[in-house]
CSV table of C-alpha atoms and ligand atoms in Angstrom, one decimal:
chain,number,residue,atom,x,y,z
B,1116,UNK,CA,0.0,0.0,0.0
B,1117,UNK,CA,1.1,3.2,-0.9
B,1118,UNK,CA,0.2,5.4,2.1
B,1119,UNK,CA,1.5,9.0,0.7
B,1120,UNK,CA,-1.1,7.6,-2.3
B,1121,UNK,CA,-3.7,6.7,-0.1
B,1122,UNK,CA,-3.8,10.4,1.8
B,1123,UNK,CA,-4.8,12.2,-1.1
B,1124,UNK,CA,-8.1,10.7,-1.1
B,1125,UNK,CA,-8.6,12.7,2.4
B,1126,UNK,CA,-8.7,16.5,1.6
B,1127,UNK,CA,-9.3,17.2,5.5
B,1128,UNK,CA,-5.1,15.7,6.3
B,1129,UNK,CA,-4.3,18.4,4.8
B,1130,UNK,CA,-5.4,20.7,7.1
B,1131,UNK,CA,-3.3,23.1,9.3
B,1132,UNK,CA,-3.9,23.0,13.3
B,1133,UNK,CA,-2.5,25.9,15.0
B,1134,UNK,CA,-0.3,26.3,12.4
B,1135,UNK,CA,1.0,22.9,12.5
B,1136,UNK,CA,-0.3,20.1,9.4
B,1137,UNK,CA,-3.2,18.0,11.4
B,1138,UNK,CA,-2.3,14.3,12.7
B,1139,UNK,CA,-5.2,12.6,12.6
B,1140,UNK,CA,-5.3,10.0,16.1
B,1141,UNK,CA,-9.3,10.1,17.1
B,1142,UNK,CA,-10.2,7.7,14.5
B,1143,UNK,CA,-12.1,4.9,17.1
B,1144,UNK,CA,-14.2,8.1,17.3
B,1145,UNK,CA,-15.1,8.1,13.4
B,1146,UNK,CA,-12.9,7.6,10.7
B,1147,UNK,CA,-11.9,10.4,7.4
B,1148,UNK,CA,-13.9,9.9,4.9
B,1149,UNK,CA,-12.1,9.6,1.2
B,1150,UNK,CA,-12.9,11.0,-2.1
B,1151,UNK,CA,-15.4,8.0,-3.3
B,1152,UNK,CA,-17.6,8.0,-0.9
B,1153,UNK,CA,-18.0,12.1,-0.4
B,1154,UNK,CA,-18.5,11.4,-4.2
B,1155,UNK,CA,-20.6,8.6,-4.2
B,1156,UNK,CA,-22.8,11.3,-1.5
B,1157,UNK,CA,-22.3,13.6,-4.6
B,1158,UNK,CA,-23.4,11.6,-6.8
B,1159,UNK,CA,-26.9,10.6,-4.9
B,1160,UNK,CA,-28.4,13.9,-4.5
B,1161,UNK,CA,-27.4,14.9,-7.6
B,1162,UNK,CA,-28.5,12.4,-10.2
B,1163,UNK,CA,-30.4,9.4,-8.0
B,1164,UNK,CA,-32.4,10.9,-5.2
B,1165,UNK,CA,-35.8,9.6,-4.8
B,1166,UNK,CA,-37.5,7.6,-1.9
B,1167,UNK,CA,-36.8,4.0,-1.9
B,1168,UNK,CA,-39.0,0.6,-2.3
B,1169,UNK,CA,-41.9,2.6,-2.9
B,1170,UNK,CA,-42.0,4.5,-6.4
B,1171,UNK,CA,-42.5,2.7,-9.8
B,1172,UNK,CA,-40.5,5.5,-11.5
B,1173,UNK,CA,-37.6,5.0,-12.6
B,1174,UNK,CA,-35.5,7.6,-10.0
B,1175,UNK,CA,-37.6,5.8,-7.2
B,1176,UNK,CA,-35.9,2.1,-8.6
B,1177,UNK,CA,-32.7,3.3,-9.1
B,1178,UNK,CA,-32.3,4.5,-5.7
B,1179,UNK,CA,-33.6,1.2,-4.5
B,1180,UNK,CA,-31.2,-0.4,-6.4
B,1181,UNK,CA,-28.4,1.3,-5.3
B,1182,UNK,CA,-29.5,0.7,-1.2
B,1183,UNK,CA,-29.8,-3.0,-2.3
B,1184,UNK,CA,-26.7,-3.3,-4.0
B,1185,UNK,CA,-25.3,-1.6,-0.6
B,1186,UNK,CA,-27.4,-4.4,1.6
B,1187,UNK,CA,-25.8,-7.4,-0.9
B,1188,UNK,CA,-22.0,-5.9,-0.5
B,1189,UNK,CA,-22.4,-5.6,3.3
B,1190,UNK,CA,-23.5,-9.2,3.3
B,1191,UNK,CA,-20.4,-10.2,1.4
B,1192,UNK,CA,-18.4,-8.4,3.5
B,1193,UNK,CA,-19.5,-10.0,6.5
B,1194,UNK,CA,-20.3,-12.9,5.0
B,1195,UNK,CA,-24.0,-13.3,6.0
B,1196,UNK,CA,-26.3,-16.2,4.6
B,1197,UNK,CA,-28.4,-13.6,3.3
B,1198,UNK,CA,-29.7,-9.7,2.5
B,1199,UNK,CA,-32.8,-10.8,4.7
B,1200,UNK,CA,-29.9,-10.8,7.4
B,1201,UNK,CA,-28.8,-7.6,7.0
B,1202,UNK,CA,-30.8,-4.5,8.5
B,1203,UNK,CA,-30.1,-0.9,8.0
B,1204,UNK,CA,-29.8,1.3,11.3
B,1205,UNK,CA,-28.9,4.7,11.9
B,1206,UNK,CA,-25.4,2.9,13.6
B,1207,UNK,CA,-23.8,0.9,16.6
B,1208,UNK,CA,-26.0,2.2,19.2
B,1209,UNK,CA,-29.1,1.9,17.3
B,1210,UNK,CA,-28.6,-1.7,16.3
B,1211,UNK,CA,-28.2,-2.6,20.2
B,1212,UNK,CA,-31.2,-0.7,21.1
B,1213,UNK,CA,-33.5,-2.6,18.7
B,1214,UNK,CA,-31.9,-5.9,19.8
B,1215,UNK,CA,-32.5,-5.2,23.7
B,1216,UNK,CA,-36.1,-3.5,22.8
B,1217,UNK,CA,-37.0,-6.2,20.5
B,1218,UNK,CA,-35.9,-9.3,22.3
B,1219,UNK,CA,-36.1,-7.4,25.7
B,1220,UNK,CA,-39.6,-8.0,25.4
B,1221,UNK,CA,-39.3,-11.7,25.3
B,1222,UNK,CA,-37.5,-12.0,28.8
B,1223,UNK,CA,-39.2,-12.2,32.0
B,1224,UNK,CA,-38.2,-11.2,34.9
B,1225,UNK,CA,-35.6,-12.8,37.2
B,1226,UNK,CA,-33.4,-13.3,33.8
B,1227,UNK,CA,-30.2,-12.4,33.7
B,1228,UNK,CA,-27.8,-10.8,30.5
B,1229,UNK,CA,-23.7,-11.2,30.2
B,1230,UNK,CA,-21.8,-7.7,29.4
B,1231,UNK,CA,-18.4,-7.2,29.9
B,1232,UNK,CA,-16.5,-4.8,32.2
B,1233,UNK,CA,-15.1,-3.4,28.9
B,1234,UNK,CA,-18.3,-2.4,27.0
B,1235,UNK,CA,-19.3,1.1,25.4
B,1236,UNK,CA,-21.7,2.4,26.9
B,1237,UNK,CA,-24.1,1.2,23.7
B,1238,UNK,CA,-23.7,-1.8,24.7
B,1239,UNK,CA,-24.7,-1.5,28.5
B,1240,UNK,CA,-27.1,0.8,29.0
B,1241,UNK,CA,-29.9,-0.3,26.5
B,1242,UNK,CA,-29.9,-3.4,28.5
B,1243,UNK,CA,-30.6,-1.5,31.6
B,1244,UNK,CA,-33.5,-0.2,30.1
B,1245,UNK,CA,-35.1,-3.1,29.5
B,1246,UNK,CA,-34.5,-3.7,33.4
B,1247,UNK,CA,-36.5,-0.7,34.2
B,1248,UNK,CA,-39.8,-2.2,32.9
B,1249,UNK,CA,-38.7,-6.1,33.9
B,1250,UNK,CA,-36.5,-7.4,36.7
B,1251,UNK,CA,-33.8,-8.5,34.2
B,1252,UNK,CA,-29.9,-7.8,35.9
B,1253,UNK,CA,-26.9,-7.7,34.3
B,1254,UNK,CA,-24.0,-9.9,35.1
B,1255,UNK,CA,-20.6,-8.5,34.0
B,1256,UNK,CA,-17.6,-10.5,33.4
B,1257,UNK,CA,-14.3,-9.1,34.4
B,1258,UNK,CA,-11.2,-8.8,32.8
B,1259,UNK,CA,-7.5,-9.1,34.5
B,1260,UNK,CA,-4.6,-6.5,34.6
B,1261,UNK,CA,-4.1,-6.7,30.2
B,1262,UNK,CA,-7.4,-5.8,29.3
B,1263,UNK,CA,-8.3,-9.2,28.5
B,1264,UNK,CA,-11.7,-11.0,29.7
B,1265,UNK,CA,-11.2,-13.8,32.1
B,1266,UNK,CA,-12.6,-16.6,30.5
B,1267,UNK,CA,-13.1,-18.8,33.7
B,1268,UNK,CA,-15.3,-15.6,35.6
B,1269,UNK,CA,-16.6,-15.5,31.9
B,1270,UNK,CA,-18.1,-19.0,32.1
B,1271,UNK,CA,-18.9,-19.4,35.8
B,1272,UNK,CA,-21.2,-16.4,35.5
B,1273,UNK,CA,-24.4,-18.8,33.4
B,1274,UNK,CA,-26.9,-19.6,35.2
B,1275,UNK,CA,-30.3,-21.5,34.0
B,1276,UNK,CA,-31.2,-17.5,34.3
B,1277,UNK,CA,-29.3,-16.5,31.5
B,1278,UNK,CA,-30.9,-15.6,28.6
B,1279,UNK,CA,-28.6,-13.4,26.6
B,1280,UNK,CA,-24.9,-12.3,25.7
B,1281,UNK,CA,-23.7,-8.9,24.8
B,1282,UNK,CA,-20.2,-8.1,24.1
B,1283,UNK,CA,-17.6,-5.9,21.9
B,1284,UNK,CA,-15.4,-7.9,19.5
B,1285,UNK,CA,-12.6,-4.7,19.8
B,1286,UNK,CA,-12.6,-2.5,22.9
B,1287,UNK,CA,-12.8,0.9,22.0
B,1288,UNK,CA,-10.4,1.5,24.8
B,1289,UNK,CA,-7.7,-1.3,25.5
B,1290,UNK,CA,-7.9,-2.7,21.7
B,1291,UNK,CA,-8.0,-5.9,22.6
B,1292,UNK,CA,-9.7,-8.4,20.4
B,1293,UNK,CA,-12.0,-10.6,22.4
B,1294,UNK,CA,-12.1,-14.0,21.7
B,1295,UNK,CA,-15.7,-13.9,20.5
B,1296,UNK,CA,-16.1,-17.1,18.9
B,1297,UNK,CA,-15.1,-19.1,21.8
B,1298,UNK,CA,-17.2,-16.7,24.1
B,1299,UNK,CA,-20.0,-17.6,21.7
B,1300,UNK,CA,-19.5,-21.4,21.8
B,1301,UNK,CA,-19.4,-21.0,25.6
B,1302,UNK,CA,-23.3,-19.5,25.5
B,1303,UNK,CA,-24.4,-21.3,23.0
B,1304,UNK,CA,-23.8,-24.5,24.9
B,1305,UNK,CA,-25.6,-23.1,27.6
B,1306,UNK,CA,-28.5,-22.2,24.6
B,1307,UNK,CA,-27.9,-18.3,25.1
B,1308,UNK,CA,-27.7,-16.3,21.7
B,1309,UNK,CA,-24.8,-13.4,21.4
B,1310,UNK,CA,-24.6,-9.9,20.2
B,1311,UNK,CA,-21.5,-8.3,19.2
B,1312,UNK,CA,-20.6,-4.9,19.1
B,1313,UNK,CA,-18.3,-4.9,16.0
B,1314,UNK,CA,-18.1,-0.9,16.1
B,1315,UNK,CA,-14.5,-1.0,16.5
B,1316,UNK,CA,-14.2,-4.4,14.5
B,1317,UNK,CA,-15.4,-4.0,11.1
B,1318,UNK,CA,-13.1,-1.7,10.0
B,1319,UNK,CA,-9.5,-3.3,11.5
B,1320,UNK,CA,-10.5,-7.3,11.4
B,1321,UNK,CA,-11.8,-9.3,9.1
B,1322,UNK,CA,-15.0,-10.6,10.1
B,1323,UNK,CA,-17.1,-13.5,9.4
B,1324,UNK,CA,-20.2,-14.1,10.9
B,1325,UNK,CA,-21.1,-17.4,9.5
B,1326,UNK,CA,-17.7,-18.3,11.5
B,1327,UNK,CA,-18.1,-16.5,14.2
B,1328,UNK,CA,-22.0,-17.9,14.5
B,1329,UNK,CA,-23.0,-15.3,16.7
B,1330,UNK,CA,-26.8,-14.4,16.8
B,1331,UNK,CA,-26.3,-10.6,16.3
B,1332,UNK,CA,-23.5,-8.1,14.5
B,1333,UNK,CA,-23.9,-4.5,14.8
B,1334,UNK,CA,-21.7,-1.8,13.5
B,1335,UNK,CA,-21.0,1.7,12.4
B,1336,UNK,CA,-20.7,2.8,8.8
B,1337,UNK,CA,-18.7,6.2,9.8
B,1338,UNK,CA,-15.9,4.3,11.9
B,1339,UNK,CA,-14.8,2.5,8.5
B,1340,UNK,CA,-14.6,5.4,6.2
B,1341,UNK,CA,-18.1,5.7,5.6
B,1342,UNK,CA,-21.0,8.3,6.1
B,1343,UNK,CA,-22.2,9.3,9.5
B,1344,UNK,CA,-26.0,8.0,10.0
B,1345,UNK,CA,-25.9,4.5,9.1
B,1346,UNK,CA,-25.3,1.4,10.8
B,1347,UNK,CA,-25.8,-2.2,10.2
B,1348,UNK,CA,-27.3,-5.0,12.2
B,1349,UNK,CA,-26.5,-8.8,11.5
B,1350,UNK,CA,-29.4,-11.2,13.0
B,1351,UNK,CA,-29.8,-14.4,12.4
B,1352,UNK,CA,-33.3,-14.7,10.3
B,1353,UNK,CA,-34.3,-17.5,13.2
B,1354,UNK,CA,-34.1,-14.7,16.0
B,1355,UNK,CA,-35.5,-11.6,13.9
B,1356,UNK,CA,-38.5,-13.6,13.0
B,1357,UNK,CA,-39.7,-14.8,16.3
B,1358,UNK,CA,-39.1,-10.9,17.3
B,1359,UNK,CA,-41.2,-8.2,17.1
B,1360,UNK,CA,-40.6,-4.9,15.6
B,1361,UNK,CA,-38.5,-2.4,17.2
B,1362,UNK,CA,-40.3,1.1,15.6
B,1363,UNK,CA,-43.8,1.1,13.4
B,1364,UNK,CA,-44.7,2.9,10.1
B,1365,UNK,CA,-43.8,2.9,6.7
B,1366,UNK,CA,-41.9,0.4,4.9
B,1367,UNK,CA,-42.3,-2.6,7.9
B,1368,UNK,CA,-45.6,-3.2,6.9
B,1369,UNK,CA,-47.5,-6.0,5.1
B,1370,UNK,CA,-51.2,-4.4,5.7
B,1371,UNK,CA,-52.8,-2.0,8.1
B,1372,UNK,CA,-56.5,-1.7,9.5
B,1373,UNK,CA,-57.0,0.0,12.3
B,1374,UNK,CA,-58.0,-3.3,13.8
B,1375,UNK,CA,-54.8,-4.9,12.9
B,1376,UNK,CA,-51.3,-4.8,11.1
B,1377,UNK,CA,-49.3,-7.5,9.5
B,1378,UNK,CA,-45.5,-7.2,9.3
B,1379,UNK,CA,-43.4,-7.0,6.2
B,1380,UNK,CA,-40.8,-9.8,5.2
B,1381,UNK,CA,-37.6,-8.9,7.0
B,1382,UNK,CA,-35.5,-7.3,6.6
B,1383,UNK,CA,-38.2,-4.7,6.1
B,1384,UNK,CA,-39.9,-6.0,9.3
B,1385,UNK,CA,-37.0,-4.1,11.2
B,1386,UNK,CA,-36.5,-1.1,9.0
B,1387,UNK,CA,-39.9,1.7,9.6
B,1388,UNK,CA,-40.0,4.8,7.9
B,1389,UNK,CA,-37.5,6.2,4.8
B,1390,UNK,CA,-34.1,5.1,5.6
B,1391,UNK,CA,-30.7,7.2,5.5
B,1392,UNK,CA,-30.7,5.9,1.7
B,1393,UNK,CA,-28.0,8.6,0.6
B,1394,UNK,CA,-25.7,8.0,3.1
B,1395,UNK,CA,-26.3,3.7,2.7
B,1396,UNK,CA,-25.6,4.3,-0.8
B,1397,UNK,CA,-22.2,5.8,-0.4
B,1398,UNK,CA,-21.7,2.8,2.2
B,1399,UNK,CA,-21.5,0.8,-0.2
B,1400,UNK,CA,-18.4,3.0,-1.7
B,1401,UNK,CA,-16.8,2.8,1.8
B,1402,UNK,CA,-17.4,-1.3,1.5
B,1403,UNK,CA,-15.5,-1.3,-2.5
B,1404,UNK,CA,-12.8,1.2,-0.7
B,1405,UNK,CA,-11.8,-1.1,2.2
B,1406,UNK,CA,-12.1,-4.0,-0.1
B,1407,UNK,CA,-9.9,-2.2,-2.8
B,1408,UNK,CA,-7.1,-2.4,0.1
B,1409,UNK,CA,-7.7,-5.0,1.9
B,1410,UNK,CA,-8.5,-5.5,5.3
B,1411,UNK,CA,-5.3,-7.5,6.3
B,1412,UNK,CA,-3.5,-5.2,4.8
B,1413,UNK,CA,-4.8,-2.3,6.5
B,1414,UNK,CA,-4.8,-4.5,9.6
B,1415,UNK,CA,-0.8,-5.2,9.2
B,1416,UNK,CA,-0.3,-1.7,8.6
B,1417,UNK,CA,-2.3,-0.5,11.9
B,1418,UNK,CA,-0.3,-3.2,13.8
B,1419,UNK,CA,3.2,-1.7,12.3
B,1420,UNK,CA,1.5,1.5,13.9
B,1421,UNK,CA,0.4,0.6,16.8
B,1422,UNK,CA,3.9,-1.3,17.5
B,1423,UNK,CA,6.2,1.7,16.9
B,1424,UNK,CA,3.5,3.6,19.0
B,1425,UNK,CA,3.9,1.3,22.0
B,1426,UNK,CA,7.4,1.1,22.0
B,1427,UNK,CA,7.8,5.0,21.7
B,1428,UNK,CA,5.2,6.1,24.5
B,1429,UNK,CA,7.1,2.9,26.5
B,1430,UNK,CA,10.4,5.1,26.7
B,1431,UNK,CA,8.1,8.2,28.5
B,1432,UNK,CA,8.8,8.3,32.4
B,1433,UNK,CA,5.7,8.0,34.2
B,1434,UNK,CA,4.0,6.2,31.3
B,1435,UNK,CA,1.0,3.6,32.3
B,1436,UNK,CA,-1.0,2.0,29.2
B,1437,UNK,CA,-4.2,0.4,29.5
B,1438,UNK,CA,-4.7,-3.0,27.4
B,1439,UNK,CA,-1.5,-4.5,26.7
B,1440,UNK,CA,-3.1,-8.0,25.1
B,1441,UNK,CA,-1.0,-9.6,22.2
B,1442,UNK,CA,-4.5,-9.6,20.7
B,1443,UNK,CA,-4.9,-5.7,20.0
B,1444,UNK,CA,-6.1,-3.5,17.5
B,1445,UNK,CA,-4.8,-0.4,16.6
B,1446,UNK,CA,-5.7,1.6,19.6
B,1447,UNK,CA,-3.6,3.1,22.6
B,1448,UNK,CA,-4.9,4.2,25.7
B,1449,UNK,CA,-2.8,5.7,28.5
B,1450,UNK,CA,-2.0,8.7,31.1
B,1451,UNK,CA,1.7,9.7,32.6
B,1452,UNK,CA,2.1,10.0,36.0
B,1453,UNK,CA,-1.0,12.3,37.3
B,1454,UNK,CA,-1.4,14.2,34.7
B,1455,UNK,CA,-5.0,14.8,33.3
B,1456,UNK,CA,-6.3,13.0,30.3
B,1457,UNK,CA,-7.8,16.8,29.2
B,1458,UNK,CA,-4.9,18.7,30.0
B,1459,UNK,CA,-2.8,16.1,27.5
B,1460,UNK,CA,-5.4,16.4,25.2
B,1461,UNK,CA,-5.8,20.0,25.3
B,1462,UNK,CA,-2.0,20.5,25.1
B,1463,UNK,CA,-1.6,17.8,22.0
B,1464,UNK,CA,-3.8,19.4,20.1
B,1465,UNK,CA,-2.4,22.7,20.7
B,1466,UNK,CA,0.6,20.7,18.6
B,1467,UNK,CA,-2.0,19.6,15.7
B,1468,UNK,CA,-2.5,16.4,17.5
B,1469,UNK,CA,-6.1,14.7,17.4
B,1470,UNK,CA,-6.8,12.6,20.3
B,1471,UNK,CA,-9.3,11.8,22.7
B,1472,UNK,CA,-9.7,12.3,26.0
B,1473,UNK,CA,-12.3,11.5,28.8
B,1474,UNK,CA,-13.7,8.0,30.0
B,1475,UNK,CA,-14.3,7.2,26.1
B,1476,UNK,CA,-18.2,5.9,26.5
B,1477,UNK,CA,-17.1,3.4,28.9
B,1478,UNK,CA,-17.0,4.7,32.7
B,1479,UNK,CA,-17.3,1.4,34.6
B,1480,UNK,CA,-14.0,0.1,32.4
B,1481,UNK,CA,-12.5,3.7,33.9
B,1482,UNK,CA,-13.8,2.6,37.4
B,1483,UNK,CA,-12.0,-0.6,37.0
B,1484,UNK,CA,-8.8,0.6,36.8
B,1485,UNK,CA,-9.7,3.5,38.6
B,1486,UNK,CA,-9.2,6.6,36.5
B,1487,UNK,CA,-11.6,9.2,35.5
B,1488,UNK,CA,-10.3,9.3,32.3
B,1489,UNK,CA,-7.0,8.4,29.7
B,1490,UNK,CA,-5.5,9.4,26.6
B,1491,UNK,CA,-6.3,7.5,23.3
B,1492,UNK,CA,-4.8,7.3,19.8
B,1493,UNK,CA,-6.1,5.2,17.6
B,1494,UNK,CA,-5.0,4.5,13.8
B,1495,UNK,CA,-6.3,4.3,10.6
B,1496,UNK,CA,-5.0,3.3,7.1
B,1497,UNK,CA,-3.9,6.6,6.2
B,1498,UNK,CA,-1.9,7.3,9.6
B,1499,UNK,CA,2.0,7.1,9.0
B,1500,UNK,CA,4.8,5.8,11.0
B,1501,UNK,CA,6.6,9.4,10.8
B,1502,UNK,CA,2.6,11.1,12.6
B,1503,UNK,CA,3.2,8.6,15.1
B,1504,UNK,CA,6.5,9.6,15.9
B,1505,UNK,CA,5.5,12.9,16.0
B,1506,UNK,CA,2.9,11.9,18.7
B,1507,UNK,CA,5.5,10.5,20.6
B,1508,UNK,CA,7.1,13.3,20.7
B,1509,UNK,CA,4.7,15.7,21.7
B,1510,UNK,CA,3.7,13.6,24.2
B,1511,UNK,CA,6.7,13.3,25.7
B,1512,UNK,CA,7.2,17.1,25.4
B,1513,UNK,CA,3.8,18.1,26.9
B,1514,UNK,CA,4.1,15.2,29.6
B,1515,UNK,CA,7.3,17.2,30.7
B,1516,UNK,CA,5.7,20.5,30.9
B,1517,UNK,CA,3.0,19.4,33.0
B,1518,UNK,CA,4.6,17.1,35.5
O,846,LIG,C1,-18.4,3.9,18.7
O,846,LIG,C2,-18.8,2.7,19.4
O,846,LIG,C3,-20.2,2.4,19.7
O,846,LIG,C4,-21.3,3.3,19.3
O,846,LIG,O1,-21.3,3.6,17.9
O,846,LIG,P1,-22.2,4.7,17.3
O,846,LIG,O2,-21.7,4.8,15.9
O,846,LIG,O3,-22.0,5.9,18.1
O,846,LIG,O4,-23.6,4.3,17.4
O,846,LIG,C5,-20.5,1.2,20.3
O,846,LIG,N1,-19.5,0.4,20.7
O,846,LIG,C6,-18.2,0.6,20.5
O,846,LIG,C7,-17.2,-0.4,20.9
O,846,LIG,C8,-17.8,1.8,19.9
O,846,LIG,O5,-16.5,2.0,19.7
């Protein structure tokens, strides 16, 4: 891959930040976005916009058309039995939501749903919601000092009250790659289905949910350098019809009388009202764009990044990173000595440096190792070894101003 190449597709890198060209480190937070798919956004309203699966002219099919073709390469790319599979959201967190709504109102109380310490805060709090209206608990597995889950505290927490699984692939904060598939082998032994949150996964790993088996697969098109406003959610067609719909109106409908309503054929059943059909067009760009480089090839290079990241921050006195798992993705959290996650932040950007700062969506996994916050970087394809030691740098530099 020929990353000097690659940048010119993304416009926005060549910004200046305080006078200084922009290094781009926030990208577990959304991803750039690169010339095919602003143009493929371009190329919608201009010449194809027109509500879809409802018009016999010809805009109305095109546009239909083009969210299909979007549904059939997502499918592909996850490798789903089939487009019936494969519902449009408006992202992660909306995917989750209809999952715990949906099925939430096939548990009964005293049941009881796996998270992990480690989970977004997608991927904990829709849960709790269903627990307002039932008495359904959550049960959350710990992890040890790497950032990884402990398998043994994983397993020991079913129970004949367990009834569901919910748990991220990547962690948005440690980077660590869960083992899902042996998670889901686990619960499905115990006849419990699995949702994973594959917000940080779909654009670093190559995922196959066929292989993987779980039950659910949601994910975020803007984190893998697509539009914001669109998400996906994998179900297994056995699940999503025995569940009933998430939101009513237009498009999810067989026929309505005001005595009664019958229910499209999925994935319809799940998707109510005009969908984000712009922005799932130019998804489909995103899709042809990762696939045009290859997702172990933009894995390998995120790991060289990652790597040469590790190792530089490593050589900071002071230095404490969070996640240190063998099985990581391209993200690295930490803080040095005292020193507030903001005031880093704050600072590092005042050098043209993009990172986040905070608890990162996830304040029990901050509890756990009891911080408020940390610094992240996180990398995408277009990130360069001579950014990251430019980061390393500044880091350094502001981490010895401040201490
Ligand atoms: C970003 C993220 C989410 C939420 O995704 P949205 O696009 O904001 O809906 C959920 N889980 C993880 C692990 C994430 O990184």
């Amino acid at each position: 891959m020929d990353i000097n190449k690659i940048r010119e597709d993304y416009p926005i890198l060549q910004r200046q930040i305080e006078g200084r060209p922009l290094i781009y480190l926030d990208n577990a937070a959304t991803s750039q976005t690169p010339r095919p798919v602003v143009e493929a956004i371009d190329k919608m309203y201009y010449h194809y916009k027109a509500n879809v699966h409802r018009g016999v002219h010809t805009l109305s099919q095109e546009a239909t058309d083009l969210v299909e073709l979007t549904r059939e390469k997502v499918r592909a790319f996850i490798n789903a039995g089939s487009t019936q599979e494969v519902i449009f959201t408006r992202g992660t967190t909306e995917g989750i939501n209809l999952v715990a709504s949906s099925f939430g109102q096939m548990l009964e109380n005293g049941d009881e749903i796996i998270v992990s310490v480690m989970e977004h805060h997608s991927n904990i709090v829709p849960w709790q919601l269903i627990g307002q209206r039932k008495r359904v608990t959550l049960r959350v597995v710990p992890i040890n000092e790497r950032g990884e889950i402990d398998m043994q505290a994983y397993e020991d927490l079913f129970s004949d009250n367990t009834r569901f699984v919910a748990v991220a692939h990547v962690s948005n904060v440690l980077g660590t790659v869960n083992p899902v598939k042996q998670m889901i082998e686990i619960a499905h032994r115990h006849g419990v289905p699995v949702l994973i949150d594959g917000a940080q996964a779909a654009p670093h790993v190559h995922v196959d949910v066929q292989d993987l088996d779980c039950d659910f697969y949601a994910f975020s098109s803007h984190k893998m350098y697509g539009p914001a406003g669109v998400g996906i959610l994998y179900g297994k067609r056995y699940w999503l019809n025995q569940m009933p719909p998430y939101q009513g109106g237009g498009e999810m409908i067989g026929q309505v009388t005001f005595e009664r309503t019958t229910f499209a054929e999925l994935p319809f059943k799940f998707e109510a009202g005009t969908p984000d059909f712009v922005d799932i067009a130019a998804f489909g760009a995103a899709i042809d764009y990762i696939r045009s480089l290859g997702i172990d090839n933009i894995a390998a290079h995120e790991h060289e990044l990652l790597t040469a990241a590790v190792d530089g921050l490593m050589g900071i006195e002071g230095m404490r990173l969070f996640g240190t798992s063998l099985n990581k993705s391209g993200v690295v959290s930490f803080l040095v000595n005292d020193i507030s996650s903001y005031d880093m932040g704050l600072l590092l950007d005042k050098l043209g440096i993009a990172v986040r700062t905070g608890h990162h969506c996830a304040q029990p996994l901050m509890a756990r190792y009891g911080v408020t916050g940390m610094v992240r970087a996180s990398f995408a394809v277009y990130n360069t070894l001579d950014e990251v030691a430019a980061f390393v740098a500044a880091t350094r530099r502001v981490a010895d101003m401040l201490r």
